[in-house]
Short mmCIF file of C-alpha atoms in Angstrom, two decimals:
data_model
loop_
_atom_site.label_atom_id
_atom_site.label_comp_id
_atom_site.label_asym_id
_atom_site.label_seq_id
_atom_site.Cartn_x
_atom_site.Cartn_y
_atom_site.Cartn_z
CA MET A 28 8.97 -23.64 23.51
CA ASN A 29 5.76 -21.53 23.92
CA TYR A 30 3.92 -21.48 20.70
CA LEU A 31 1.15 -19.89 22.68
CA PRO A 32 1.74 -16.74 21.02
CA LEU A 33 0.53 -18.39 17.86
CA ALA A 34 -3.66 -18.47 18.88
CA GLY A 35 -2.69 -14.97 17.58
CA ILE A 36 -1.91 -16.13 14.18
CA ALA A 37 -5.11 -18.58 14.10
CA ILE A 38 -7.23 -15.25 15.60
CA VAL A 39 -6.04 -12.52 12.94
CA VAL A 40 -7.25 -15.66 10.35
CA ALA A 41 -9.92 -16.98 12.38
CA GLY A 42 -10.91 -12.66 12.17
CA PHE A 43 -10.99 -11.83 8.94
CA ALA A 44 -12.94 -15.69 7.37
CA LEU A 45 -15.56 -14.69 9.96
CA ARG A 46 -15.49 -11.01 8.60
CA PHE A 47 -15.09 -9.18 12.44
CA ASN A 48 -13.76 -5.78 11.71
CA PRO A 49 -10.74 -5.54 10.52
CA LEU A 50 -8.73 -3.38 13.54
CA LEU A 51 -10.49 -5.06 15.67
CA VAL A 52 -8.92 -8.70 15.24
CA VAL A 53 -5.72 -6.58 15.48
CA VAL A 54 -6.47 -5.54 18.04
CA THR A 55 -7.11 -8.95 20.18
CA ALA A 56 -4.89 -10.77 17.80
CA ALA A 57 -2.55 -8.21 19.25
CA LEU A 58 -3.78 -8.01 23.56
CA ALA A 59 -3.93 -12.48 22.53
CA THR A 60 -0.82 -12.81 21.86
CA GLY A 61 1.77 -10.36 23.71
CA VAL A 62 -0.32 -11.55 27.00
CA LEU A 63 -0.36 -15.57 26.08
CA ALA A 64 3.59 -14.69 25.22
CA GLY A 65 3.59 -14.53 29.08
CA LEU A 66 3.53 -10.53 29.01
CA ASP A 67 1.07 -8.77 31.90
CA LEU A 68 -1.91 -6.56 30.32
CA VAL A 69 -0.27 -2.99 30.83
CA ALA A 70 2.59 -4.15 29.10
CA VAL A 71 0.85 -5.16 25.48
CA ILE A 72 -1.19 -2.29 25.81
CA GLU A 73 2.47 -0.17 26.76
CA ALA A 74 3.66 -1.88 23.55
CA LEU A 75 0.44 -1.09 21.10
CA GLY A 76 0.13 2.58 21.80
CA LYS A 77 4.24 3.39 21.50
CA ALA A 78 4.21 1.20 18.23
CA PHE A 79 1.07 2.99 16.70
CA ASN A 80 2.47 6.62 17.99
CA ASP A 81 5.63 5.41 16.04
CA ASN A 82 4.64 3.91 12.65
CA ARG A 83 1.89 7.55 12.37
CA TYR A 84 3.50 8.42 9.92
CA ILE A 85 1.85 5.33 7.41
CA SER A 86 -1.45 7.91 7.32
CA VAL A 87 -0.04 11.15 6.88
CA THR A 88 -0.27 10.53 2.76
CA TRP A 89 -4.07 11.36 3.58
CA ILE A 90 -3.75 14.58 3.62
CA ILE A 91 -3.89 14.31 -0.36
CA LEU A 92 -7.90 13.41 0.18
CA PRO A 93 -8.31 17.16 -0.07
CA VAL A 94 -6.78 17.54 -3.66
CA ILE A 95 -8.90 14.71 -5.39
CA GLY A 96 -11.46 14.99 -3.92
CA LEU A 97 -11.44 18.95 -4.82
CA LEU A 98 -10.29 18.35 -8.52
CA GLU A 99 -13.09 15.65 -8.73
CA ARG A 100 -15.52 17.60 -7.70
CA TYR A 101 -14.40 19.85 -11.11
CA GLY A 102 -14.69 16.71 -13.06
CA LEU A 103 -11.55 14.77 -13.23
CA GLN A 104 -12.82 11.56 -13.21
CA GLN A 105 -14.53 12.50 -16.64
CA ARG A 106 -12.13 14.54 -18.24
CA ALA A 107 -9.98 10.87 -17.83
CA ARG A 108 -12.22 9.16 -19.40
CA ALA A 109 -13.37 12.32 -22.45
CA VAL A 110 -9.56 11.80 -22.65
CA ILE A 111 -9.50 8.60 -23.50
CA GLU A 112 -12.40 8.15 -25.96
CA GLY A 113 -11.03 10.38 -27.53
CA ILE A 114 -7.88 8.10 -27.68
CA ARG A 115 -8.23 5.87 -30.87
CA GLY A 116 -8.18 2.52 -30.76
CA ALA A 117 -7.39 2.86 -26.84
CA THR A 118 -8.68 -0.37 -25.10
CA MET A 119 -7.99 -1.56 -21.72
CA GLY A 120 -6.69 -4.75 -22.15
CA LYS A 121 -3.67 -2.41 -23.75
CA LEU A 122 -4.34 0.84 -20.97
CA LEU A 123 -3.50 -1.48 -17.85
CA THR A 124 -0.64 -3.12 -19.91
CA ILE A 125 1.33 0.62 -20.83
CA TYR A 126 0.00 1.60 -17.47
CA LEU A 127 1.60 -2.04 -15.90
CA LEU A 128 5.28 -1.05 -18.22
CA PHE A 129 5.88 2.61 -16.77
CA ARG A 130 4.47 1.37 -13.07
CA GLN A 131 7.36 -0.66 -12.80
CA ILE A 132 9.93 0.84 -15.24
CA THR A 133 9.31 3.78 -12.98
CA ALA A 134 9.47 2.11 -9.91
CA ALA A 135 12.55 0.82 -11.49
CA LEU A 136 14.50 4.23 -11.35
CA GLY A 137 13.63 4.84 -7.92
CA LEU A 138 10.79 6.71 -8.74
CA THR A 139 7.93 4.76 -6.56
CA SER A 140 5.40 7.72 -5.97
CA LEU A 141 4.37 8.00 -9.21
CA GLY A 142 1.82 6.93 -9.05
CA GLY A 143 -0.20 4.60 -5.65
CA HIS A 144 -4.17 4.39 -5.26
CA PRO A 145 -5.26 7.69 -4.67
CA GLN A 146 -2.77 9.54 -5.92
CA THR A 147 -3.45 7.94 -9.88
CA VAL A 148 -5.80 4.54 -9.60
CA ARG A 149 -9.18 6.16 -8.65
CA PRO A 150 -8.96 9.21 -9.81
CA LEU A 151 -7.38 8.07 -12.58
CA VAL A 152 -6.37 4.99 -14.55
CA ALA A 153 -9.84 3.58 -13.16
CA PRO A 154 -11.38 5.76 -14.89
CA MET A 155 -9.83 5.76 -18.12
CA ALA A 156 -10.50 1.75 -17.65
CA GLU A 157 -13.62 1.46 -17.29
CA ALA A 158 -14.50 4.17 -20.74
CA ALA A 159 -11.96 2.12 -22.87
CA ALA A 160 -13.95 -1.62 -22.13
CA GLU A 161 -17.40 1.14 -22.43
CA LYS A 162 -15.41 2.36 -25.43
CA SER A 163 -14.65 -1.42 -26.51
CA HIS A 164 -17.38 -3.53 -24.86
CA GLY A 165 -20.52 -1.75 -24.12
CA ALA A 166 -21.95 -0.37 -21.25
CA LEU A 167 -20.69 -2.56 -18.23
CA ALA A 168 -23.09 -4.91 -16.24
CA ASP A 169 -21.20 -3.49 -12.21
CA GLU A 170 -19.75 -7.21 -11.72
CA ASP A 171 -18.11 -6.20 -14.11
CA ARG A 172 -17.56 -3.46 -14.20
CA GLU A 173 -15.81 -3.81 -10.49
CA LYS A 174 -13.46 -6.17 -12.06
CA VAL A 175 -12.83 -3.76 -14.09
CA LYS A 176 -11.42 -1.46 -11.29
CA ALA A 177 -10.08 -4.43 -9.33
CA MET A 178 -8.24 -4.73 -12.11
CA SER A 179 -6.99 -1.22 -11.87
CA ALA A 180 -5.78 -1.63 -8.44
CA ALA A 181 -4.57 -4.90 -8.83
CA THR A 182 -2.29 -3.83 -11.70
CA ASP A 183 -0.86 -0.33 -10.02
CA ASN A 184 -0.03 -2.85 -6.91
CA VAL A 185 2.28 -5.88 -9.51
CA GLY A 186 3.74 -2.93 -11.03
CA LEU A 187 5.46 -1.37 -8.36
CA PHE A 188 6.08 -4.50 -6.24
CA PHE A 189 8.07 -5.81 -9.20
CA GLY A 190 9.08 -2.80 -11.03
CA GLU A 191 11.18 -1.69 -6.89
CA ASP A 192 13.11 -4.01 -6.61
CA ILE A 193 15.56 -3.72 -9.63
CA PHE A 194 16.13 -0.53 -7.71
CA PHE A 195 18.77 -0.89 -5.71
CA ALA A 196 18.49 2.55 -2.56
CA ILE A 197 15.12 0.22 -2.10
CA ALA A 198 14.31 -0.02 1.57
CA SER A 199 13.94 -3.71 0.33
CA ILE A 200 16.43 -4.76 -1.60
CA LEU A 201 18.56 -3.05 1.73
CA LEU A 202 16.66 -4.93 4.44
CA ILE A 203 18.15 -7.43 1.95
CA GLN A 204 21.43 -6.69 2.30
CA GLY A 205 21.31 -6.52 6.22
CA VAL A 206 20.30 -9.55 7.06
CA PHE A 207 22.79 -11.16 5.62
CA GLU A 208 25.51 -8.65 6.09
CA SER A 209 24.93 -9.86 9.44
CA TYR A 210 25.19 -13.40 9.05
CA GLY A 211 28.76 -12.54 7.41
CA TYR A 212 27.36 -12.60 3.71
CA PRO A 213 28.73 -9.13 2.38
CA LEU A 214 26.11 -8.77 -0.95
CA THR A 215 26.67 -5.03 -2.86
CA PRO A 216 22.51 -3.57 -3.60
CA LEU A 217 23.60 -3.65 -7.49
CA GLN A 218 24.12 -7.69 -6.97
CA LEU A 219 20.74 -7.64 -5.65
CA SER A 220 18.89 -5.89 -7.90
CA VAL A 221 19.97 -7.60 -11.32
CA TRP A 222 17.78 -10.80 -9.36
CA ALA A 223 14.79 -8.46 -9.77
CA ILE A 224 15.17 -8.25 -13.05
CA PRO A 225 13.65 -11.89 -14.05
CA THR A 226 10.56 -11.79 -12.26
CA ALA A 227 9.57 -8.56 -12.96
CA ILE A 228 10.26 -9.93 -16.70
CA CYS A 229 7.27 -12.39 -15.07
CA ALA A 230 5.57 -10.39 -13.72
CA PHE A 231 5.34 -8.63 -16.78
CA ILE A 232 4.35 -11.81 -19.18
CA ILE A 233 1.74 -13.09 -16.60
CA HIS A 234 -0.38 -10.40 -15.38
CA GLY A 235 0.06 -8.82 -18.88
CA TRP A 236 -1.81 -11.99 -20.23
CA ARG A 237 -3.79 -12.20 -17.28
CA ILE A 238 -5.37 -8.65 -18.25
CA ARG A 239 -5.66 -9.50 -21.70
CA SER A 240 -7.71 -12.14 -20.76
CA LEU A 241 -9.94 -9.65 -18.28
CA ASP A 242 -10.42 -7.36 -21.91
CA ARG A 243 -11.65 -10.81 -23.75
CA ARG A 244 -13.74 -12.20 -21.14
CA LEU A 245 -15.38 -8.55 -20.83
CA GLY A 246 -15.67 -9.27 -25.41
CA ARG A 247 -17.80 -12.17 -24.66
CA ALA A 248 -19.84 -11.75 -22.27
CA GLY A 249 -20.71 -8.28 -24.05
CA ALA A 250 -21.46 -10.31 -26.90
CA MET B 7 15.12 21.45 10.41
CA ILE B 8 11.78 19.36 9.25
CA THR B 9 11.34 17.05 11.43
CA TYR B 10 7.91 14.63 10.90
CA GLU B 11 7.13 16.14 14.46
CA TRP B 12 5.63 18.77 11.67
CA LEU B 13 3.89 17.18 9.82
CA TYR B 14 2.17 15.25 12.54
CA ILE B 15 1.09 18.91 12.96
CA LEU B 16 -0.42 19.49 9.49
CA THR B 17 -1.59 15.95 9.07
CA GLY B 18 -3.30 16.34 13.31
CA GLY B 19 -4.47 19.87 11.34
CA PHE B 20 -6.62 18.22 8.94
CA PHE B 21 -8.14 15.35 10.96
CA LEU B 22 -8.82 17.95 13.77
CA VAL B 23 -10.74 19.19 10.49
CA TRP B 24 -12.96 17.34 9.69
CA SER B 25 -13.66 15.54 12.92
CA LEU B 26 -15.34 19.12 13.34
CA LEU B 27 -17.09 19.72 10.33
CA SER B 28 -18.42 15.73 11.40
CA ALA B 29 -19.42 16.72 14.80
CA ARG B 30 -21.07 19.68 11.95
CA ASP B 31 -22.54 17.46 10.40
CA ALA B 32 -24.48 15.78 13.50
CA LYS B 33 -22.69 12.10 13.05
CA TRP B 34 -21.06 11.63 15.86
CA GLY B 35 -19.05 8.50 15.42
CA ASN B 36 -17.19 9.87 12.64
CA ALA B 37 -15.72 12.94 14.90
CA ALA B 38 -15.19 10.97 17.83
CA PHE B 39 -12.71 8.70 16.10
CA TRP B 40 -11.22 11.75 13.52
CA GLY B 41 -11.05 13.83 17.01
CA LEU B 42 -8.69 11.21 18.46
CA LEU B 43 -6.85 10.55 15.41
CA SER B 44 -6.23 14.14 15.18
CA ALA B 45 -4.94 13.74 19.12
CA SER B 46 -3.08 10.87 18.14
CA PHE B 47 -1.07 13.17 15.77
CA LEU B 48 -0.68 16.75 17.47
CA PHE B 49 -0.06 15.48 21.67
CA GLY B 50 1.32 12.02 20.94
CA SER B 51 4.25 12.88 20.93
CA HIS B 52 3.92 14.07 24.67
CA LEU B 53 1.51 11.39 25.71
CA SER B 54 2.56 8.22 27.94
CA ASP B 55 3.22 4.56 25.77
CA PHE B 56 0.48 3.77 28.28
CA ALA B 57 -2.37 6.50 26.79
CA ASN B 58 -1.28 6.13 23.27
CA GLY B 59 -2.40 2.07 23.52
CA VAL B 60 -5.97 3.79 25.67
CA LEU B 61 -6.97 5.60 22.40
CA VAL B 62 -5.78 2.88 20.66
CA LEU B 63 -7.94 0.89 22.09
CA ALA B 64 -11.09 3.69 21.61
CA LEU B 65 -10.04 3.79 18.19
CA VAL B 66 -10.99 0.99 17.59
CA GLY B 67 -13.76 0.21 19.70
CA ILE B 68 -15.58 2.65 17.96
CA ALA B 69 -14.34 1.20 14.88
CA GLY B 70 -15.93 -1.93 16.16
CA LEU B 71 -19.11 -1.32 17.03
CA GLY B 72 -20.61 0.91 14.09
CA LEU B 73 -19.99 4.32 14.72
CA LEU B 74 -18.43 5.43 11.44
CA LYS B 75 -20.72 6.28 9.14
CA ARG B 76 -20.31 6.83 5.42
CA SER B 77 -21.06 11.25 5.13
CA ASP B 78 -22.21 13.46 1.78
CA PRO B 79 -21.82 16.14 1.73
CA ALA B 80 -22.51 19.00 -1.29
CA THR B 81 -20.53 18.48 -4.18
CA THR B 82 -21.55 19.20 -7.85
CA THR B 83 -23.70 16.94 -9.67
CA LEU B 84 -22.55 14.89 -12.25
CA GLU B 85 -23.83 17.28 -14.97
CA GLU B 86 -22.11 19.85 -13.52
CA ARG B 87 -19.16 17.77 -13.72
CA GLN B 88 -19.38 17.38 -17.30
CA ALA B 89 -19.60 20.50 -17.44
CA HIS B 90 -16.88 21.86 -15.91
CA SER B 91 -13.98 19.43 -17.45
CA GLY B 92 -15.23 20.21 -20.87
CA ARG B 93 -15.22 23.65 -20.12
CA LEU B 94 -11.14 23.02 -18.20
CA GLY B 95 -9.75 20.92 -20.26
CA ASN B 96 -6.53 18.94 -19.40
CA ARG B 97 -5.16 21.47 -17.18
CA LEU B 98 -7.39 19.30 -14.82
CA PHE B 99 -4.15 17.14 -14.81
CA LEU B 100 -1.55 20.03 -13.56
CA PRO B 101 -2.55 19.68 -9.74
CA ALA B 102 -2.73 16.03 -9.67
CA LEU B 103 0.77 15.60 -10.94
CA ILE B 104 2.57 18.27 -8.78
CA VAL B 105 2.01 15.95 -5.95
CA PRO B 106 4.41 12.91 -7.57
CA LEU B 107 6.69 15.16 -9.58
CA THR B 108 7.43 17.48 -6.14
CA ALA B 109 8.53 14.44 -4.57
CA VAL B 110 10.20 12.68 -6.79
CA ALA B 111 11.93 15.71 -8.10
CA GLY B 112 12.53 17.32 -5.20
CA THR B 113 13.99 13.75 -3.20
CA LEU B 114 16.37 13.84 -6.74
CA LEU B 115 17.25 17.42 -6.43
CA TYR B 116 17.50 17.06 -2.47
CA ASN B 117 19.46 13.24 -2.73
CA TYR B 118 21.83 14.72 -5.82
CA THR B 119 23.18 18.44 -5.14
CA PRO B 120 24.40 20.02 -2.15
CA LEU B 121 21.25 20.00 -0.94
CA SER B 122 21.57 17.57 1.30
CA GLU B 123 24.28 19.12 3.16
CA SER B 124 22.24 22.19 4.15
CA GLY B 125 20.75 19.53 6.54
CA LEU B 126 17.27 21.78 6.01
CA LEU B 127 15.13 17.36 5.44
CA ALA B 128 15.08 15.49 8.63
CA GLU B 129 18.19 12.51 7.22
CA ARG B 130 15.92 9.44 5.09
CA ARG B 131 12.76 11.70 5.99
CA GLU B 132 12.99 14.02 2.58
CA THR B 133 10.26 12.35 0.72
CA LEU B 134 7.66 11.94 2.49
CA ILE B 135 8.14 15.36 3.65
CA LEU B 136 7.80 16.87 0.19
CA PHE B 137 5.03 14.32 -0.71
CA SER B 138 3.57 17.23 1.97
CA LEU B 139 5.04 19.91 0.67
CA GLY B 140 3.23 19.44 -2.36
CA THR B 141 0.83 17.97 -1.41
CA LEU B 142 0.43 21.86 0.25
CA ILE B 143 1.87 23.66 -3.08
CA ALA B 144 -1.44 21.62 -4.87
CA LEU B 145 -3.59 22.61 -2.74
CA THR B 146 -2.88 26.47 -2.99
CA ALA B 147 -2.93 26.99 -6.79
CA ALA B 148 -6.19 24.18 -7.62
CA MET B 149 -7.75 26.99 -4.80
CA LEU B 150 -6.64 29.37 -6.49
CA TRP B 151 -7.34 28.46 -10.26
CA LEU B 152 -10.89 27.40 -9.47
CA ARG B 153 -11.80 29.41 -6.50
CA PRO B 154 -13.63 26.88 -4.91
CA PRO B 155 -16.26 27.78 -2.05
CA VAL B 156 -13.93 28.43 0.53
CA LEU B 157 -14.49 24.62 3.23
CA ALA B 158 -15.02 22.20 -0.53
CA ALA B 159 -11.63 21.28 0.01
CA ALA B 160 -12.22 19.87 3.43
CA GLU B 161 -15.78 18.46 2.26
CA GLU B 162 -15.32 17.10 -0.45
CA GLY B 163 -11.31 15.37 1.38
CA ARG B 164 -14.12 13.84 3.98
CA ARG B 165 -16.61 12.92 1.52
CA LEU B 166 -13.48 10.72 0.48
CA LEU B 167 -11.79 10.16 3.55
CA ASP B 168 -15.31 8.42 5.23
CA SER B 169 -15.14 6.81 2.25
CA ILE B 170 -12.16 4.47 3.55
CA GLY B 171 -13.39 4.81 7.02
CA TRP B 172 -11.21 2.69 10.08
CA ALA B 173 -9.51 0.98 6.97
CA GLY B 174 -7.83 4.48 6.68
CA ILE B 175 -5.85 3.28 10.33
CA LEU B 176 -4.84 -0.36 9.56
CA PRO B 177 -1.86 -0.07 8.10
CA GLN B 178 -0.69 1.70 11.12
CA MET B 179 -3.09 -0.73 13.10
CA LEU B 180 -0.56 -3.51 11.68
CA ALA B 181 3.02 -2.32 11.38
CA ALA B 182 1.99 -1.98 16.21
CA LEU B 183 0.66 -6.02 15.87
CA GLY B 184 4.37 -6.66 14.36
CA ALA B 185 5.00 -5.39 17.11
CA VAL B 186 3.50 -7.47 19.36
CA PHE B 187 4.43 -10.33 17.85
CA ALA B 188 7.79 -9.07 17.63
CA LEU B 189 8.50 -8.52 21.70
CA ALA B 190 6.23 -12.00 21.77
CA GLY B 191 8.47 -13.40 19.18
CA VAL B 192 6.38 -15.03 17.41
CA GLY B 193 9.10 -14.67 14.51
CA ASP B 194 11.71 -17.11 16.13
CA ILE B 195 8.59 -19.58 16.42
CA ILE B 196 7.74 -19.11 13.34
CA GLY B 197 10.86 -19.96 12.37
CA GLY B 198 12.12 -22.75 14.30
CA ILE B 199 8.94 -24.72 13.11
CA ALA B 200 9.85 -23.80 9.80
CA GLY B 201 13.11 -25.14 10.61
CA GLU B 202 12.25 -28.71 11.96
CA ILE B 203 9.58 -29.75 9.10
CA ILE B 204 12.60 -29.31 5.96
CA PRO B 205 12.46 -32.65 4.28
CA ASP B 206 16.70 -33.66 4.22
CA GLY B 207 18.95 -33.48 1.11
CA SER B 208 16.64 -32.07 -1.39
CA ILE B 209 17.69 -28.95 -2.76
CA PHE B 210 14.54 -28.60 -4.46
CA LEU B 211 12.28 -29.30 -1.44
CA THR B 212 14.22 -26.67 0.70
CA VAL B 213 14.13 -24.24 -1.63
CA VAL B 214 9.75 -24.57 -2.69
CA VAL B 215 9.35 -25.07 1.90
CA PHE B 216 11.50 -21.43 1.55
CA ALA B 217 9.32 -19.61 -0.69
CA LEU B 218 6.45 -21.46 0.89
CA GLY B 219 7.36 -19.46 4.03
CA MET B 220 7.26 -16.49 2.79
CA ALA B 221 4.49 -16.31 1.28
CA LEU B 222 2.82 -17.39 3.83
CA PHE B 223 4.63 -15.67 7.16
CA THR B 224 4.02 -12.47 4.09
CA MET B 225 0.38 -12.91 4.10
CA ILE B 226 -0.15 -13.39 7.46
CA MET B 227 1.98 -10.25 9.11
CA GLY B 228 0.94 -8.81 5.87
CA ASN B 229 4.30 -7.59 5.02
CA ALA B 230 7.42 -9.53 3.49
CA PHE B 231 9.86 -6.64 5.42
CA ALA B 232 8.63 -8.67 8.89
CA ALA B 233 9.05 -12.39 6.56
CA PHE B 234 12.21 -12.02 5.58
CA PRO B 235 14.76 -11.82 8.65
CA VAL B 236 12.60 -14.72 10.04
CA MET B 237 13.11 -17.25 7.04
CA ALA B 238 16.38 -16.02 6.34
CA ALA B 239 16.84 -17.12 9.45
CA ALA B 240 15.29 -20.31 9.13
CA ILE B 241 15.98 -21.54 5.70
CA GLY B 242 17.59 -19.61 4.04
CA ILE B 243 21.28 -19.47 5.07
CA PRO B 244 21.55 -22.27 7.52
CA LEU B 245 19.67 -24.87 5.05
CA LEU B 246 20.03 -22.97 0.82
CA VAL B 247 23.58 -21.14 1.40
CA GLU B 248 25.38 -22.52 3.72
CA GLY B 249 24.05 -26.30 3.91
CA TYR B 250 23.55 -26.56 -1.01
CA GLY B 251 26.09 -23.49 -1.48
CA GLY B 252 23.49 -21.49 -3.54
CA ASN B 253 24.10 -17.98 -4.15
CA PRO B 254 23.51 -15.42 -0.93
CA ALA B 255 22.79 -12.67 -3.13
CA VAL B 256 19.78 -15.62 -5.79
CA ILE B 257 18.07 -16.30 -2.55
CA GLY B 258 18.00 -13.58 -1.18
CA ALA B 259 16.44 -11.04 -3.88
CA VAL B 260 14.10 -13.79 -4.98
CA GLY B 261 13.37 -14.72 -1.36
CA MET B 262 11.89 -10.99 -0.95
CA LEU B 263 10.09 -11.43 -4.18
CA ALA B 264 8.53 -14.28 -3.34
CA GLY B 265 7.32 -12.90 -0.21
CA PHE B 266 5.82 -10.21 -2.58
CA CYS B 267 3.64 -12.91 -3.88
CA GLY B 268 2.31 -13.24 -0.51
CA THR B 269 1.30 -9.83 -0.11
CA LEU B 270 -0.96 -9.52 -2.88
CA MET B 271 -3.52 -12.57 -2.06
CA THR B 272 -4.11 -10.89 2.03
CA PRO B 273 -6.21 -8.31 3.49
CA MET B 274 -3.46 -8.33 5.65
CA ALA B 275 -1.35 -6.05 3.42
CA ALA B 276 -4.30 -3.68 3.87
CA ASN B 277 -2.96 -0.55 2.07
CA PHE B 278 -2.53 -2.64 -1.04
CA ASN B 279 -5.22 -4.85 -1.10
CA ILE B 280 -8.11 -3.36 0.71
CA VAL B 281 -7.57 0.63 1.26
CA PRO B 282 -7.69 0.98 -2.78
CA ALA B 283 -11.31 -0.96 -2.42
CA ALA B 284 -13.27 1.36 -0.66
CA LEU B 285 -11.50 4.45 -1.82
CA LEU B 286 -13.07 2.58 -5.31
CA GLU B 287 -15.89 2.01 -3.63
CA LEU B 288 -15.91 -1.54 -4.88
CA LYS B 289 -18.99 -3.95 -2.86
CA ASP B 290 -15.99 -6.49 -2.28
CA GLN B 291 -13.86 -5.95 0.61
CA ASN B 292 -11.50 -8.80 -1.14
CA ALA B 293 -12.15 -7.39 -4.66
CA VAL B 294 -9.08 -6.52 -5.53
CA ILE B 295 -7.27 -9.52 -4.07
CA ARG B 296 -9.06 -11.40 -6.64
CA GLN B 297 -7.60 -10.10 -9.37
CA GLN B 298 -4.63 -11.11 -8.52
CA VAL B 299 -4.18 -14.38 -7.10
CA GLY B 300 -3.76 -15.57 -10.49
CA THR B 301 -1.09 -13.65 -10.97
CA ALA B 302 0.87 -14.47 -7.48
CA LEU B 303 0.27 -17.80 -7.53
CA PRO B 304 1.60 -18.77 -11.10
CA LEU B 305 4.38 -15.38 -10.56
CA TRP B 306 5.48 -17.43 -7.20
CA VAL B 307 6.26 -20.97 -9.07
CA CYS B 308 8.31 -18.53 -11.75
CA ASN B 309 10.18 -17.19 -8.32
CA VAL B 310 11.17 -20.67 -6.99
CA VAL B 311 12.53 -21.88 -10.72
CA ILE B 312 14.68 -19.07 -10.09
CA ILE B 313 15.88 -19.40 -7.04
CA TYR B 314 16.60 -23.09 -8.32
CA VAL B 315 17.81 -22.22 -11.12
CA GLY B 316 20.33 -19.47 -10.37
CA ALA B 317 21.68 -19.89 -6.93
CA PHE B 318 22.17 -23.70 -7.67
CA LEU B 319 21.62 -24.69 -11.43
CA LEU B 320 24.23 -22.27 -13.25
CA TRP B 321 25.94 -21.32 -10.01
CA THR B 322 27.17 -24.69 -8.66
#
């Protein structure tokens, strides 16, 4: 077997580790992999162009930026903070845990678009978490502010990933079903989606605990 | 019928405006980058594969030479924002909610009413089409309500777009990398290697290697979808299901979730890990990943246990 195409993977790993521009790393890896697999350079460039063109739908979502930018111009983030500051007993831990649960449950119902980084994390969740953390711990050091924002983004990801597979009409469930069917194991989407529940519960417990411990660490640093 | 082609023209128009505004701002690298991306959206379907490939190389060249800069269009001050926020109150949330609600309610309505028989929206494309429609409604509503200067929405969008920069097209580029990997047979090679290193006779170790392969290959490809067919064909089906008689539903479902743990830990999953770091203006590009590793590792262990218990101990 020709193992040379694996050099592409090595390029990806090394490129990211050495902090080269990721676009450059990805395209270099693609060209190297194709050529080492014995394709000629023109064919690899064609494959790259076709795939980039076929996947344009991924970048359509950026058209939301003017809406978010415009609302920010009129104080959306400040409003999100004000709401949290007005709630008695609001802490970052409680807020992000509630968002985690909300994201998992809505994703499990197939409502995966009710959330996301441009739509909810930047304009709402991150400023709310920051306001809640400042409310209980006082002004945050820059480093802690970064951690709170990063944890807000992480909470959105964890909630989405370990909620959506409970919904049986999601792409990943259909992919699993398709792969097993092609090997002669017919499964229903429902058979698969119930097995996403134990992991979803573990994800809630583990990530919820980590949110709480970050909140407590901030408290200790502030004291 | 509304197809993706409509969305491409719409998106191409947005990027064209951003390109022109960058040029007016004398940010030539940005103008060229967003202009080329606009051309990809507007004309990509009519160009040859090779021309599209050259366009990709040009985009990468501009980004690789560091010609993309942050921009700083005129906007409101912090004090003005505080004042607006106090005056406008919680109504400010409404336009932001229009987008997800249109996408969700619209998708449900379209799929569970006779609307789907109308054939108005391209099949299985309705969510993204409705998302775009929601964006246009929200933008119109916000403009009519807030009455900003004419170019304000476009300039505010450019401010956010330039804070994301090249990372904005990384997910699309990774999808293209996946296609080239598939063409070069990388998946088959990895599957072959994984099959060879499996220890003989131990169910638990085989489960561990399967789950580890899902997580590692997902980290390399940035996507559990790319890893799943490879690992299922290499280990999941021949060894776990056929060799040891495990429950296929558990192995399939939880195997995929073990891959998702890998997604949390890799910069290759750019749209989940790198783009939000840019969007939240974090100094450390990997800050989101750092917060996720502590969740991903114990959760991966849980998945191994769930597969072992669910597919073997409870099943046989």
